[in-house]
Structure formats: structure tokens, C-alpha cells
Amino acid sequence: MFGMRRREFITLVGGTAAAWPLLARAQQPAKPVIGFLYAGSPEPSAHLLAAFRKGLTETGYVEGQNVAIEFRWARNETDRLPELASIAARDATSSIPIVFSMGGDPIQAGLVSSFNQPGGNVTGISSMNTELGSKRLGLLHELVPNAERFATLVINSPIYQPLVEDVQAGATSIGRPVDIFYASTSRDIDAAFARIVQKRIEALVLTPGPLFNNNRVQLATLAARHALPAIYSSREFAEAGGLMSYGPSITEEFRQTGIYCGRVLKGEKPADLPVMRATKFEFIINLQTARALGLEVPPTLLARADEVIE
């Protein structure tokens, strides 16, 4: 496979652009090994791993049979990502294929030279989720047009700063100020909600990220407890009791990442695989939550929903 050992293969999932250590090289394994780095935790991500494995299976690879997967989890500690990634730098070379899955622009992140022709040894999937904050804010404003105080909750890491800028751009469009709150842990989420309530915030935009994905039940519960209308980044939140969600399918993103990993294992070069971008975005409304909050969803908003949870 273009000058590399078949075990030297890395997949990067969750918006980070670095590799992590491969298996120890004491002996040549009988099957290729995929290194899998994710910012979240394994337990709440089980459905995403199932989607990733499904994508691999569609290309003929089954974990434990003809491919092995080595996992590294940051467990929502975003500060650990550079550490985990830097360890990999000892072994990584420009010939090791890397497949990423991220919410931002891989060109701006310096991962690829273009979407159609990535170049080098890197390709992957971009959900463009970081560019949807202003859209979510607009949908929330349609639901609660009389709200004056909006806020957004963001994972406290520099890699999520573009999400803040996107929501702030949306604030200009709706003519309302948007306060910014940060969280790095589950405890931080509780503390952030306490400050949000103290500041009398009337509506909340949740930005995407593994920390929030893994704590989606906590977030939906806190929003309900404080009667706070909120919009989230994917359907998993609405299914967990969140009011609304708008964004790409995360499970589809992971499935496509698995497919790309399989294609690389079969011999295709990352440089020849265009970076895939999300083309379908789901708008989900949880009508049961809306009723519990005493909100009447405008018919125009209901008509645009891809799914309404009764």
C-alpha cells in the first residue's frame, strides 16, 4: 500500500488533527490495525462506533476478523488531545494514511490543500457543523421571537472558537446580544447553567462537541428544569428530550469515516479521495418538550421540520 505497512493506519474522529500511537512493533500483526482517536468517551458513543464499524463492514472489513482497532479516548478532557496526538508523532510519518472526521473546515485547519484533491496522506469527512451556529440561532429566534437575552454554551477549548464567531455573526442578524458560556466537564455544565439562569437568559444555543454529545441527557434535563428553550446540534439531543436540533447526522458521518478507512485499507490513496462534506441537515422538533415548556411552535417552523417527535 504505497510504501507503508498495512498496520500503519490512523483514523481521527471528532475534530482533532493529530495522530496517536500505533500498536507496538514487536512483531508484524496478521491483520491491519486502525488507530482510533476520539475526544469523547466510549459508553455514550456506542451508537457512533456501531456506525463506524458498519462503514468498515460495507467495504469488507470486520473488526476481529480481518482488521483490528486500537482506541484512544480523551474522555471529554479536550486538554488531553494534544498529549494523545503528540505521542503519535514519534511514529507518524507522511506515509501513514489519516482519515479524519471533523465539524470544521479542514482547509482552514491546515489538514488538506483542497476538498477535491486533499494531497498528502490525509482525507476524511467534514460535517461543516461549526458553520451552523447562526442558523440554529435563527431557528431559535423564530420559536421565541420575543426573547431578548440569548446565550450559547461552548466547549472550553481553542478549537471551538470558530463556533463562537459563527453564533456572534448570527446575533447581528437577529438584532439580539448573545452571551457566551464555557464548559470543560460535566460539572462545568451544571455551573454554566447556574450562571445562565442567574443572568436571566431566555434562550440557549448548544454548540457541537463530544463533551455535549456524551452529556446530552444532562443538558436536556437542565434545560427542562430551568424552562429554558434550547436548540442543539444533532438529533440525539432531541431524542433525549431536547427541544430542537439542527445539524448533520453524526451516525452517517461515522459510517462514512468507516467506509473511507476501508477504502484506504484496500489500497486507495488519501490524496485521491476527496474530502466528503455533509449535504443533508436534519431539523428535529420535540413537540412534547415544547408543550412542557408552554411553547407554541409556529406552523411555519413545524412545516420545515424533517421530523416532529410527538
GROMACS .gro file of C-alpha atoms in nm:
model
  310
    1MET     CA    1   0.000   0.000   0.000
    2PHE     CA    2   0.213   0.279  -0.140
    3GLY     CA    3   0.517   0.214   0.077
    4MET     CA    4   0.353   0.157   0.413
    5ARG     CA    5   0.288  -0.143   0.634
    6ARG     CA    6  -0.079  -0.231   0.645
    7ARG     CA    7  -0.096  -0.186   1.022
    8GLU     CA    8   0.017   0.177   0.998
    9PHE     CA    9  -0.321   0.337   0.959
   10ILE     CA   10  -0.487   0.602   1.168
   11THR     CA   11  -0.839   0.737   1.181
   12LEU     CA   12  -0.904   1.063   1.360
   13VAL     CA   13  -1.257   1.127   1.471
   14GLY     CA   14  -1.407   1.424   1.645
   15GLY     CA   15  -1.240   1.739   1.521
   16THR     CA   16  -0.878   1.681   1.615
   17ALA     CA   17  -0.597   1.690   1.364
   18ALA     CA   18  -0.326   1.469   1.508
   19ALA     CA   19  -0.232   1.102   1.524
   20TRP     CA   20  -0.186   0.874   1.822
   21PRO     CA   21   0.045   0.576   1.885
   22LEU     CA   22   0.002   0.266   1.679
   23LEU     CA   23   0.047  -0.084   1.815
   24ALA     CA   24   0.387  -0.177   1.947
   25ARG     CA   25   0.603  -0.303   1.668
   26ALA     CA   26   0.742  -0.610   1.841
   27GLN     CA   27   0.603  -0.829   1.566
   28GLN     CA   28   0.412  -0.791   1.246
   29PRO     CA   29   0.040  -0.845   1.312
   30ALA     CA   30  -0.159  -1.077   1.091
   31LYS     CA   31  -0.415  -0.810   1.007
   32PRO     CA   32  -0.416  -0.433   0.956
   33VAL     CA   33  -0.467  -0.211   1.259
   34ILE     CA   34  -0.670   0.110   1.269
   35GLY     CA   35  -0.583   0.360   1.538
   36PHE     CA   36  -0.896   0.545   1.654
   37LEU     CA   37  -0.872   0.872   1.849
   38TYR     CA   38  -1.186   1.041   1.979
   39ALA     CA   39  -1.235   1.331   2.217
   40GLY     CA   40  -1.535   1.170   2.386
   41SER     CA   41  -1.595   0.856   2.593
   42PRO     CA   42  -1.680   0.506   2.471
   43GLU     CA   43  -2.003   0.443   2.660
   44PRO     CA   44  -2.218   0.731   2.525
   45SER     CA   45  -2.058   0.686   2.182
   46ALA     CA   46  -2.164   0.323   2.133
   47HIS     CA   47  -2.406   0.411   1.851
   48LEU     CA   48  -2.133   0.607   1.673
   49LEU     CA   49  -1.888   0.318   1.699
   50ALA     CA   50  -2.157   0.089   1.560
   51ALA     CA   51  -2.193   0.324   1.263
   52PHE     CA   52  -1.814   0.332   1.213
   53ARG     CA   53  -1.796  -0.047   1.220
   54LYS     CA   54  -2.090  -0.065   0.978
   55GLY     CA   55  -1.900   0.150   0.731
   56LEU     CA   56  -1.596  -0.077   0.761
   57THR     CA   57  -1.815  -0.383   0.707
   58GLU     CA   58  -1.959  -0.232   0.390
   59THR     CA   59  -1.606  -0.237   0.247
   60GLY     CA   60  -1.542  -0.595   0.358
   61TYR     CA   61  -1.364  -0.537   0.690
   62VAL     CA   62  -1.492  -0.681   1.018
   63GLU     CA   63  -1.323  -0.599   1.347
   64GLY     CA   64  -1.164  -0.906   1.499
   65GLN     CA   65  -1.171  -1.099   1.173
   66ASN     CA   66  -0.962  -0.915   0.916
   67VAL     CA   67  -0.894  -0.582   1.087
   68ALA     CA   68  -0.810  -0.469   1.442
   69ILE     CA   69  -0.897  -0.134   1.601
   70GLU     CA   70  -0.695   0.032   1.876
   71PHE     CA   71  -0.891   0.301   2.064
   72ARG     CA   72  -0.772   0.610   2.247
   73TRP     CA   73  -1.032   0.820   2.429
   74ALA     CA   74  -0.980   1.172   2.565
   75ARG     CA   75  -1.299   1.120   2.772
   76ASN     CA   76  -1.413   1.478   2.717
   77GLU     CA   77  -1.085   1.616   2.850
   78THR     CA   78  -1.005   1.831   2.549
   79ASP     CA   79  -0.672   1.929   2.703
   80ARG     CA   80  -0.561   1.567   2.660
   81LEU     CA   81  -0.599   1.573   2.282
   82PRO     CA   82  -0.264   1.743   2.213
   83GLU     CA   83  -0.097   1.498   2.454
   84LEU     CA   84  -0.250   1.193   2.289
   85ALA     CA   85  -0.172   1.329   1.945
   86SER     CA   86   0.186   1.427   2.026
   87ILE     CA   87   0.265   1.074   2.144
   88ALA     CA   88   0.178   0.955   1.797
   89ALA     CA   89   0.421   1.198   1.639
   90ARG     CA   90   0.704   0.968   1.742
   91ASP     CA   91   0.584   0.708   1.495
   92ALA     CA   92   0.386   0.904   1.241
   93THR     CA   93   0.533   0.979   0.902
   94SER     CA   94   0.399   1.141   0.592
   95SER     CA   95   0.321   0.795   0.453
   96ILE     CA   96   0.077   0.688   0.726
   97PRO     CA   97  -0.280   0.738   0.599
   98ILE     CA   98  -0.502   0.953   0.819
   99VAL     CA   99  -0.880   0.970   0.794
  100PHE     CA  100  -1.041   1.250   0.996
  101SER     CA  101  -1.395   1.333   1.092
  102MET     CA  102  -1.446   1.692   1.196
  103GLY     CA  103  -1.704   1.965   1.219
  104GLY     CA  104  -1.491   2.248   1.084
  105ASP     CA  105  -1.315   2.343   0.763
  106PRO     CA  106  -1.017   2.108   0.706
  107ILE     CA  107  -0.854   2.359   0.471
  108GLN     CA  108  -0.854   2.632   0.735
  109ALA     CA  109  -0.729   2.374   0.986
  110GLY     CA  110  -0.433   2.302   0.756
  111LEU     CA  111  -0.520   1.935   0.711
  112VAL     CA  112  -0.572   1.935   0.334
  113SER     CA  113  -0.493   2.164   0.043
  114SER     CA  114  -0.840   2.135  -0.113
  115PHE     CA  115  -1.163   1.938  -0.078
  116ASN     CA  116  -1.142   1.771  -0.419
  117GLN     CA  117  -0.771   1.698  -0.409
  118PRO     CA  118  -0.659   1.672  -0.046
  119GLY     CA  119  -0.299   1.591  -0.129
  120GLY     CA  120  -0.058   1.420   0.107
  121ASN     CA  121  -0.171   1.139   0.335
  122VAL     CA  122  -0.486   1.293   0.484
  123THR     CA  123  -0.853   1.289   0.388
  124GLY     CA  124  -1.183   1.247   0.566
  125ILE     CA  125  -1.530   1.376   0.642
  126SER     CA  126  -1.631   1.732   0.730
  127SER     CA  127  -1.981   1.788   0.866
  128MET     CA  128  -1.928   2.167   0.848
  129ASN     CA  129  -2.105   2.174   1.186
  130THR     CA  130  -1.906   2.473   1.303
  131GLU     CA  131  -2.076   2.688   1.040
  132LEU     CA  132  -2.432   2.620   1.156
  133GLY     CA  133  -2.442   2.823   1.477
  134SER     CA  134  -2.603   3.127   1.318
  135LYS     CA  135  -2.862   2.902   1.152
  136ARG     CA  136  -2.950   2.744   1.486
  137LEU     CA  137  -2.976   3.084   1.647
  138GLY     CA  138  -3.213   3.199   1.374
  139LEU     CA  139  -3.439   2.895   1.421
  140LEU     CA  140  -3.448   2.952   1.796
  141HIS     CA  141  -3.534   3.317   1.742
  142GLU     CA  142  -3.825   3.212   1.521
  143LEU     CA  143  -3.958   2.996   1.802
  144VAL     CA  144  -3.919   3.262   2.072
  145PRO     CA  145  -3.926   3.593   1.881
  146ASN     CA  146  -3.992   3.797   2.195
  147ALA     CA  147  -3.684   3.671   2.378
  148GLU     CA  148  -3.428   3.945   2.439
  149ARG     CA  149  -3.141   3.758   2.604
  150PHE     CA  150  -2.979   3.471   2.415
  151ALA     CA  151  -2.673   3.268   2.507
  152THR     CA  152  -2.454   2.994   2.365
  153LEU     CA  153  -2.273   2.721   2.555
  154VAL     CA  154  -1.936   2.620   2.409
  155ILE     CA  155  -1.673   2.363   2.499
  156ASN     CA  156  -1.382   2.547   2.657
  157SER     CA  157  -1.106   2.479   2.405
  158PRO     CA  158  -0.945   2.697   2.135
  159ILE     CA  159  -1.054   2.453   1.864
  160TYR     CA  160  -1.417   2.552   1.926
  161GLN     CA  161  -1.359   2.928   1.894
  162PRO     CA  162  -1.491   2.935   1.533
  163LEU     CA  163  -1.828   2.824   1.671
  164VAL     CA  164  -1.838   3.131   1.892
  165GLU     CA  165  -1.762   3.358   1.599
  166ASP     CA  166  -2.037   3.196   1.391
  167VAL     CA  167  -2.301   3.243   1.661
  168GLN     CA  168  -2.191   3.602   1.714
  169ALA     CA  169  -2.241   3.665   1.342
  170GLY     CA  170  -2.594   3.529   1.380
  171ALA     CA  171  -2.655   3.761   1.673
  172THR     CA  172  -2.609   4.055   1.440
  173SER     CA  173  -2.871   3.911   1.205
  174ILE     CA  174  -3.140   3.876   1.471
  175GLY     CA  175  -3.050   4.200   1.644
  176ARG     CA  176  -3.004   4.042   1.986
  177PRO     CA  177  -2.697   4.012   2.209
  178VAL     CA  178  -2.564   3.662   2.273
  179ASP     CA  179  -2.374   3.585   2.592
  180ILE     CA  180  -2.102   3.318   2.575
  181PHE     CA  181  -2.063   3.049   2.840
  182TYR     CA  182  -1.798   2.777   2.852
  183ALA     CA  183  -1.770   2.425   2.990
  184SER     CA  184  -1.492   2.166   3.001
  185THR     CA  185  -1.652   1.899   3.219
  186SER     CA  186  -1.991   1.771   3.329
  187ARG     CA  187  -1.957   1.978   3.647
  188ASP     CA  188  -1.885   2.284   3.436
  189ILE     CA  189  -2.214   2.227   3.255
  190ASP     CA  190  -2.403   2.243   3.586
  191ALA     CA  191  -2.215   2.558   3.685
  192ALA     CA  192  -2.273   2.718   3.344
  193PHE     CA  193  -2.648   2.661   3.370
  194ALA     CA  194  -2.648   2.820   3.714
  195ARG     CA  195  -2.486   3.132   3.568
  196ILE     CA  196  -2.720   3.126   3.268
  197VAL     CA  197  -3.022   3.122   3.497
  198GLN     CA  198  -2.870   3.393   3.717
  199LYS     CA  199  -2.828   3.616   3.412
  200ARG     CA  200  -3.192   3.556   3.314
  201ILE     CA  201  -3.104   3.412   2.974
  202GLU     CA  202  -3.423   3.337   2.780
  203ALA     CA  203  -3.296   3.103   2.506
  204LEU     CA  204  -2.984   2.891   2.456
  205VAL     CA  205  -2.783   2.759   2.160
  206LEU     CA  206  -2.573   2.450   2.230
  207THR     CA  207  -2.269   2.416   2.006
  208PRO     CA  208  -2.149   2.072   1.886
  209GLY     CA  209  -1.875   1.871   2.051
  210PRO     CA  210  -1.809   1.534   2.215
  211LEU     CA  211  -1.847   1.671   2.569
  212PHE     CA  212  -2.202   1.779   2.495
  213ASN     CA  213  -2.282   1.469   2.290
  214ASN     CA  214  -2.177   1.248   2.579
  215ASN     CA  215  -2.379   1.454   2.828
  216ARG     CA  216  -2.689   1.512   2.616
  217VAL     CA  217  -2.931   1.377   2.879
  218GLN     CA  218  -2.782   1.609   3.141
  219LEU     CA  219  -2.816   1.908   2.908
  220ALA     CA  220  -3.175   1.831   2.809
  221THR     CA  221  -3.267   1.776   3.176
  222LEU     CA  222  -3.113   2.105   3.287
  223ALA     CA  223  -3.287   2.297   3.009
  224ALA     CA  224  -3.621   2.143   3.108
  225ARG     CA  225  -3.565   2.205   3.478
  226HIS     CA  226  -3.500   2.573   3.418
  227ALA     CA  227  -3.770   2.605   3.148
  228LEU     CA  228  -3.507   2.724   2.903
  229PRO     CA  229  -3.576   2.688   2.527
  230ALA     CA  230  -3.265   2.544   2.365
  231ILE     CA  231  -3.151   2.418   2.028
  232TYR     CA  232  -2.885   2.151   1.984
  233SER     CA  233  -2.652   2.024   1.713
  234SER     CA  234  -2.791   1.678   1.630
  235ARG     CA  235  -3.098   1.457   1.655
  236GLU     CA  236  -2.956   1.264   1.951
  237PHE     CA  237  -3.034   1.564   2.172
  238ALA     CA  238  -3.396   1.594   2.058
  239GLU     CA  239  -3.437   1.220   2.112
  240ALA     CA  240  -3.301   1.268   2.465
  241GLY     CA  241  -3.568   1.529   2.539
  242GLY     CA  242  -3.410   1.842   2.393
  243LEU     CA  243  -3.646   2.096   2.237
  244MET     CA  244  -3.496   2.127   1.888
  245SER     CA  245  -3.190   2.020   1.694
  246TYR     CA  246  -3.040   2.121   1.361
  247GLY     CA  247  -2.736   1.966   1.204
  248PRO     CA  248  -2.589   1.679   1.005
  249SER     CA  249  -2.631   1.315   1.100
  250ILE     CA  250  -2.342   1.217   1.327
  251THR     CA  251  -2.404   0.847   1.275
  252GLU     CA  252  -2.384   0.894   0.899
  253GLU     CA  253  -2.060   1.087   0.944
  254PHE     CA  254  -1.908   0.797   1.139
  255ARG     CA  255  -2.035   0.543   0.885
  256GLN     CA  256  -1.870   0.736   0.602
  257THR     CA  257  -1.548   0.755   0.804
  258GLY     CA  258  -1.555   0.375   0.832
  259ILE     CA  259  -1.609   0.345   0.458
  260TYR     CA  260  -1.311   0.570   0.385
  261CYS     CA  261  -1.095   0.366   0.623
  262GLY     CA  262  -1.193   0.050   0.436
  263ARG     CA  263  -1.117   0.207   0.101
  264VAL     CA  264  -0.771   0.311   0.219
  265LEU     CA  265  -0.705  -0.037   0.354
  266LYS     CA  266  -0.793  -0.172   0.009
  267GLY     CA  267  -0.517   0.040  -0.141
  268GLU     CA  268  -0.669   0.377  -0.235
  269LYS     CA  269  -0.456   0.678  -0.152
  270PRO     CA  270  -0.596   0.951   0.074
  271ALA     CA  271  -0.466   1.210  -0.173
  272ASP     CA  272  -0.708   1.071  -0.432
  273LEU     CA  273  -1.013   1.058  -0.203
  274PRO     CA  274  -1.200   1.392  -0.196
  275VAL     CA  275  -1.294   1.525   0.147
  276MET     CA  276  -1.663   1.449   0.189
  277ARG     CA  277  -1.893   1.725   0.309
  278ALA     CA  278  -2.232   1.689   0.469
  279THR     CA  279  -2.509   1.771   0.223
  280LYS     CA  280  -2.816   1.689   0.432
  281PHE     CA  281  -2.904   1.864   0.756
  282GLU     CA  282  -3.183   1.746   0.985
  283PHE     CA  283  -3.419   1.979   1.169
  284ILE     CA  284  -3.589   1.795   1.455
  285ILE     CA  285  -3.856   1.937   1.687
  286ASN     CA  286  -3.959   1.765   2.010
  287LEU     CA  287  -4.322   1.872   2.038
  288GLN     CA  288  -4.363   1.702   2.375
  289THR     CA  289  -4.083   1.918   2.519
  290ALA     CA  290  -4.232   2.228   2.358
  291ARG     CA  291  -4.565   2.162   2.530
  292ALA     CA  292  -4.390   2.104   2.864
  293LEU     CA  293  -4.221   2.444   2.824
  294GLY     CA  294  -4.553   2.607   2.736
  295LEU     CA  295  -4.435   2.696   2.387
  296GLU     CA  296  -4.649   2.703   2.077
  297VAL     CA  297  -4.442   2.606   1.776
  298PRO     CA  298  -4.534   2.821   1.472
  299PRO     CA  299  -4.683   2.619   1.184
  300THR     CA  300  -4.417   2.758   0.952
  301LEU     CA  301  -4.148   2.606   1.176
  302LEU     CA  302  -4.328   2.272   1.203
  303ALA     CA  303  -4.363   2.258   0.825
  304ARG     CA  304  -3.987   2.286   0.782
  305ALA     CA  305  -3.904   2.013   1.035
  306ASP     CA  306  -3.767   1.686   0.899
  307GLU     CA  307  -3.912   1.509   1.198
  308VAL     CA  308  -4.151   1.603   1.479
  309ILE     CA  309  -4.126   1.398   1.798
  310GLU     CA  310  -4.472   1.373   1.949
   0.00000   0.00000   0.00000
